[in-house]
Amino acid sequence: MKYAYMDSNDPAKPQYEIRVKAVLDNPKQMLNYAPLFADFGQIAKGAKAERTIKLTNNNPFDVKLVVIDSPDQKYVSKYKIKDTELKSGESTEIVFTLADNIHSGIFYTSITLEGEGKPETRISITIKGVTIG
């Protein structure tokens, strides 16, 4: 558990405490992926680039992957899930292609997936980078 403090102009409560707790790379997660981010790092504006994430089905049952929320197309021009139907223990790859005309600076987007009809398997993968030029 981590804490953040926020100042307020309320004289009765001049400061608020915000508690933050997160689990990253949960070993009990039903769909695991590596690396934890699709990180494009620093890349020249207009350069062609792809990043690959390996996704593994740790469920005791088969899943059909469905995309709940796609990455923002102004950052990722396309993505491809090599195999959307995974048996227990099987893996696939997701390949992200960087968009051609991203603005210079930091960018973040994400993709959210789950096993069809199994919301408890839902995951979101962050896609990030810095465009220079």
PDB file of C-alpha atoms in Angstrom:
ATOM      1  CA  MET A   1       0.000   0.000   0.000  1.00  0.00           C
ATOM      2  CA  LYS A   2       1.271   3.448  -0.944  1.00  0.00           C
ATOM      3  CA  TYR A   3      -0.058   6.814   0.104  1.00  0.00           C
ATOM      4  CA  ALA A   4      -0.414  10.106  -1.731  1.00  0.00           C
ATOM      5  CA  TYR A   5      -1.390  13.353  -0.086  1.00  0.00           C
ATOM      6  CA  MET A   6      -3.469  16.073  -1.694  1.00  0.00           C
ATOM      7  CA  ASP A   7      -3.699  19.624  -0.362  1.00  0.00           C
ATOM      8  CA  SER A   8      -7.122  21.217  -0.169  1.00  0.00           C
ATOM      9  CA  ASN A   9      -8.461  24.722   0.323  1.00  0.00           C
ATOM     10  CA  ASP A  10     -11.009  23.307   2.788  1.00  0.00           C
ATOM     11  CA  PRO A  11     -10.015  24.707   6.236  1.00  0.00           C
ATOM     12  CA  ALA A  12     -11.745  21.790   7.987  1.00  0.00           C
ATOM     13  CA  LYS A  13      -9.669  19.231   6.034  1.00  0.00           C
ATOM     14  CA  PRO A  14      -6.540  20.908   4.588  1.00  0.00           C
ATOM     15  CA  GLN A  15      -5.021  17.624   3.433  1.00  0.00           C
ATOM     16  CA  TYR A  16      -6.454  14.361   2.098  1.00  0.00           C
ATOM     17  CA  GLU A  17      -4.758  10.993   2.170  1.00  0.00           C
ATOM     18  CA  ILE A  18      -5.230   8.791  -0.894  1.00  0.00           C
ATOM     19  CA  ARG A  19      -4.366   5.107  -0.538  1.00  0.00           C
ATOM     20  CA  VAL A  20      -3.161   3.292  -3.634  1.00  0.00           C
ATOM     21  CA  LYS A  21      -2.749  -0.448  -3.990  1.00  0.00           C
ATOM     22  CA  ALA A  22      -1.956  -2.283  -7.211  1.00  0.00           C
ATOM     23  CA  VAL A  23      -0.904  -5.753  -8.240  1.00  0.00           C
ATOM     24  CA  LEU A  24       1.393  -5.949 -11.256  1.00  0.00           C
ATOM     25  CA  ASP A  25       2.275  -9.259 -12.858  1.00  0.00           C
ATOM     26  CA  ASN A  26      -0.025 -11.244 -10.564  1.00  0.00           C
ATOM     27  CA  PRO A  27       1.123 -14.903 -10.675  1.00  0.00           C
ATOM     28  CA  LYS A  28      -2.516 -16.019 -10.216  1.00  0.00           C
ATOM     29  CA  GLN A  29      -3.644 -14.005 -13.237  1.00  0.00           C
ATOM     30  CA  MET A  30      -5.493 -16.203 -15.728  1.00  0.00           C
ATOM     31  CA  LEU A  31      -4.003 -14.522 -18.791  1.00  0.00           C
ATOM     32  CA  ASN A  32      -0.337 -13.642 -18.320  1.00  0.00           C
ATOM     33  CA  TYR A  33       1.709 -11.533 -20.684  1.00  0.00           C
ATOM     34  CA  ALA A  34       5.342 -10.547 -21.048  1.00  0.00           C
ATOM     35  CA  PRO A  35       6.862  -8.072 -21.115  1.00  0.00           C
ATOM     36  CA  LEU A  36       4.572  -5.982 -18.908  1.00  0.00           C
ATOM     37  CA  PHE A  37       4.468  -3.133 -21.470  1.00  0.00           C
ATOM     38  CA  ALA A  38       4.696  -2.845 -25.230  1.00  0.00           C
ATOM     39  CA  ASP A  39       7.448  -0.250 -24.903  1.00  0.00           C
ATOM     40  CA  PHE A  40       8.577   1.494 -28.089  1.00  0.00           C
ATOM     41  CA  GLY A  41      11.170   3.459 -26.090  1.00  0.00           C
ATOM     42  CA  GLN A  42      12.525   6.544 -27.873  1.00  0.00           C
ATOM     43  CA  ILE A  43      11.788   6.452 -31.576  1.00  0.00           C
ATOM     44  CA  ALA A  44      12.170   8.961 -34.403  1.00  0.00           C
ATOM     45  CA  LYS A  45       8.924  10.467 -35.647  1.00  0.00           C
ATOM     46  CA  GLY A  46       7.776   8.590 -38.768  1.00  0.00           C
ATOM     47  CA  ALA A  47      10.024   5.561 -38.117  1.00  0.00           C
ATOM     48  CA  LYS A  48       8.536   2.109 -38.669  1.00  0.00           C
ATOM     49  CA  ALA A  49       8.384  -0.017 -35.526  1.00  0.00           C
ATOM     50  CA  GLU A  50       6.664  -3.080 -34.082  1.00  0.00           C
ATOM     51  CA  ARG A  51       6.556  -4.524 -30.585  1.00  0.00           C
ATOM     52  CA  THR A  52       5.458  -8.018 -29.603  1.00  0.00           C
ATOM     53  CA  ILE A  53       3.811  -9.237 -26.402  1.00  0.00           C
ATOM     54  CA  LYS A  54       3.591 -12.939 -25.554  1.00  0.00           C
ATOM     55  CA  LEU A  55       0.275 -13.867 -23.935  1.00  0.00           C
ATOM     56  CA  THR A  56      -0.264 -17.211 -22.142  1.00  0.00           C
ATOM     57  CA  ASN A  57      -3.540 -18.846 -21.095  1.00  0.00           C
ATOM     58  CA  ASN A  58      -3.066 -19.989 -17.468  1.00  0.00           C
ATOM     59  CA  ASN A  59      -6.728 -20.944 -17.115  1.00  0.00           C
ATOM     60  CA  PRO A  60      -7.696 -24.559 -16.515  1.00  0.00           C
ATOM     61  CA  PHE A  61     -10.070 -24.076 -19.482  1.00  0.00           C
ATOM     62  CA  ASP A  62      -9.750 -23.030 -23.134  1.00  0.00           C
ATOM     63  CA  VAL A  63     -10.370 -19.383 -24.040  1.00  0.00           C
ATOM     64  CA  LYS A  64     -11.257 -17.432 -27.143  1.00  0.00           C
ATOM     65  CA  LEU A  65      -9.662 -13.997 -26.858  1.00  0.00           C
ATOM     66  CA  VAL A  66     -11.860 -10.999 -27.568  1.00  0.00           C
ATOM     67  CA  VAL A  67     -10.780  -7.358 -27.657  1.00  0.00           C
ATOM     68  CA  ILE A  68     -12.825  -5.189 -25.300  1.00  0.00           C
ATOM     69  CA  ASP A  69     -10.988  -1.918 -26.010  1.00  0.00           C
ATOM     70  CA  SER A  70      -8.546  -1.358 -28.892  1.00  0.00           C
ATOM     71  CA  PRO A  71      -5.451   0.857 -28.733  1.00  0.00           C
ATOM     72  CA  ASP A  72      -5.836   4.445 -29.915  1.00  0.00           C
ATOM     73  CA  GLN A  73      -5.187   4.453 -33.685  1.00  0.00           C
ATOM     74  CA  LYS A  74      -3.329   7.744 -33.552  1.00  0.00           C
ATOM     75  CA  TYR A  75      -0.544   5.786 -31.755  1.00  0.00           C
ATOM     76  CA  VAL A  76      -0.970   2.184 -32.948  1.00  0.00           C
ATOM     77  CA  SER A  77      -1.961   1.854 -36.611  1.00  0.00           C
ATOM     78  CA  LYS A  78      -2.709  -1.862 -36.287  1.00  0.00           C
ATOM     79  CA  TYR A  79      -2.351  -4.846 -34.018  1.00  0.00           C
ATOM     80  CA  LYS A  80      -2.525  -8.545 -34.741  1.00  0.00           C
ATOM     81  CA  ILE A  81      -3.284 -11.397 -32.363  1.00  0.00           C
ATOM     82  CA  LYS A  82      -1.668 -14.428 -33.989  1.00  0.00           C
ATOM     83  CA  ASP A  83      -4.044 -16.990 -32.447  1.00  0.00           C
ATOM     84  CA  THR A  84      -7.242 -16.008 -30.610  1.00  0.00           C
ATOM     85  CA  GLU A  85      -8.213 -19.521 -29.491  1.00  0.00           C
ATOM     86  CA  LEU A  86      -5.948 -20.862 -26.755  1.00  0.00           C
ATOM     87  CA  LYS A  87      -6.087 -24.141 -24.891  1.00  0.00           C
ATOM     88  CA  SER A  88      -4.964 -24.247 -21.276  1.00  0.00           C
ATOM     89  CA  GLY A  89      -1.220 -23.548 -21.150  1.00  0.00           C
ATOM     90  CA  GLU A  90      -0.968 -22.336 -24.760  1.00  0.00           C
ATOM     91  CA  SER A  91       0.547 -19.005 -25.790  1.00  0.00           C
ATOM     92  CA  THR A  92       0.123 -16.517 -28.604  1.00  0.00           C
ATOM     93  CA  GLU A  93       1.695 -13.245 -29.662  1.00  0.00           C
ATOM     94  CA  ILE A  94       0.203  -9.800 -30.099  1.00  0.00           C
ATOM     95  CA  VAL A  95       2.119  -7.576 -32.527  1.00  0.00           C
ATOM     96  CA  PHE A  96       1.611  -3.800 -32.329  1.00  0.00           C
ATOM     97  CA  THR A  97       2.579  -1.528 -35.251  1.00  0.00           C
ATOM     98  CA  LEU A  98       3.392   2.092 -34.490  1.00  0.00           C
ATOM     99  CA  ALA A  99       1.337   4.685 -36.384  1.00  0.00           C
ATOM    100  CA  ASP A 100       3.215   6.772 -38.966  1.00  0.00           C
ATOM    101  CA  ASN A 101       2.316  10.317 -37.944  1.00  0.00           C
ATOM    102  CA  ILE A 102       2.411  10.418 -34.155  1.00  0.00           C
ATOM    103  CA  HIS A 103       3.013  13.839 -32.589  1.00  0.00           C
ATOM    104  CA  SER A 104       6.390  14.378 -30.942  1.00  0.00           C
ATOM    105  CA  GLY A 105       6.457  13.553 -27.251  1.00  0.00           C
ATOM    106  CA  ILE A 106       5.289  10.879 -24.850  1.00  0.00           C
ATOM    107  CA  PHE A 107       2.417   8.608 -25.826  1.00  0.00           C
ATOM    108  CA  TYR A 108       0.383   6.037 -23.905  1.00  0.00           C
ATOM    109  CA  THR A 109      -2.459   3.816 -24.996  1.00  0.00           C
ATOM    110  CA  SER A 110      -3.623   0.306 -24.139  1.00  0.00           C
ATOM    111  CA  ILE A 111      -5.483  -2.753 -25.322  1.00  0.00           C
ATOM    112  CA  THR A 112      -7.978  -4.618 -23.127  1.00  0.00           C
ATOM    113  CA  LEU A 113      -8.738  -8.296 -23.760  1.00  0.00           C
ATOM    114  CA  GLU A 114     -10.536 -11.149 -22.072  1.00  0.00           C
ATOM    115  CA  GLY A 115     -11.582 -14.713 -22.677  1.00  0.00           C
ATOM    116  CA  GLU A 116     -15.008 -14.641 -24.344  1.00  0.00           C
ATOM    117  CA  GLY A 117     -17.712 -14.898 -21.662  1.00  0.00           C
ATOM    118  CA  LYS A 118     -15.100 -14.883 -18.870  1.00  0.00           C
ATOM    119  CA  PRO A 119     -14.750 -11.326 -17.518  1.00  0.00           C
ATOM    120  CA  GLU A 120     -12.547 -12.595 -14.668  1.00  0.00           C
ATOM    121  CA  THR A 121      -9.788 -13.097 -17.277  1.00  0.00           C
ATOM    122  CA  ARG A 122      -9.761  -9.426 -18.366  1.00  0.00           C
ATOM    123  CA  ILE A 123      -6.361  -7.768 -18.789  1.00  0.00           C
ATOM    124  CA  SER A 124      -5.111  -4.423 -20.087  1.00  0.00           C
ATOM    125  CA  ILE A 125      -1.701  -4.086 -21.727  1.00  0.00           C
ATOM    126  CA  THR A 126      -0.048  -0.662 -21.774  1.00  0.00           C
ATOM    127  CA  ILE A 127       1.581   0.553 -24.983  1.00  0.00           C
ATOM    128  CA  LYS A 128       3.970   3.472 -24.560  1.00  0.00           C
ATOM    129  CA  GLY A 129       6.894   5.349 -26.019  1.00  0.00           C
ATOM    130  CA  VAL A 130       8.483   8.690 -26.797  1.00  0.00           C
ATOM    131  CA  THR A 131       8.441  10.078 -30.333  1.00  0.00           C
ATOM    132  CA  ILE A 132      11.332  12.399 -31.181  1.00  0.00           C
ATOM    133  CA  GLY A 133      11.486  14.856 -34.042  1.00  0.00           C
TER     134      GLY A 133
END
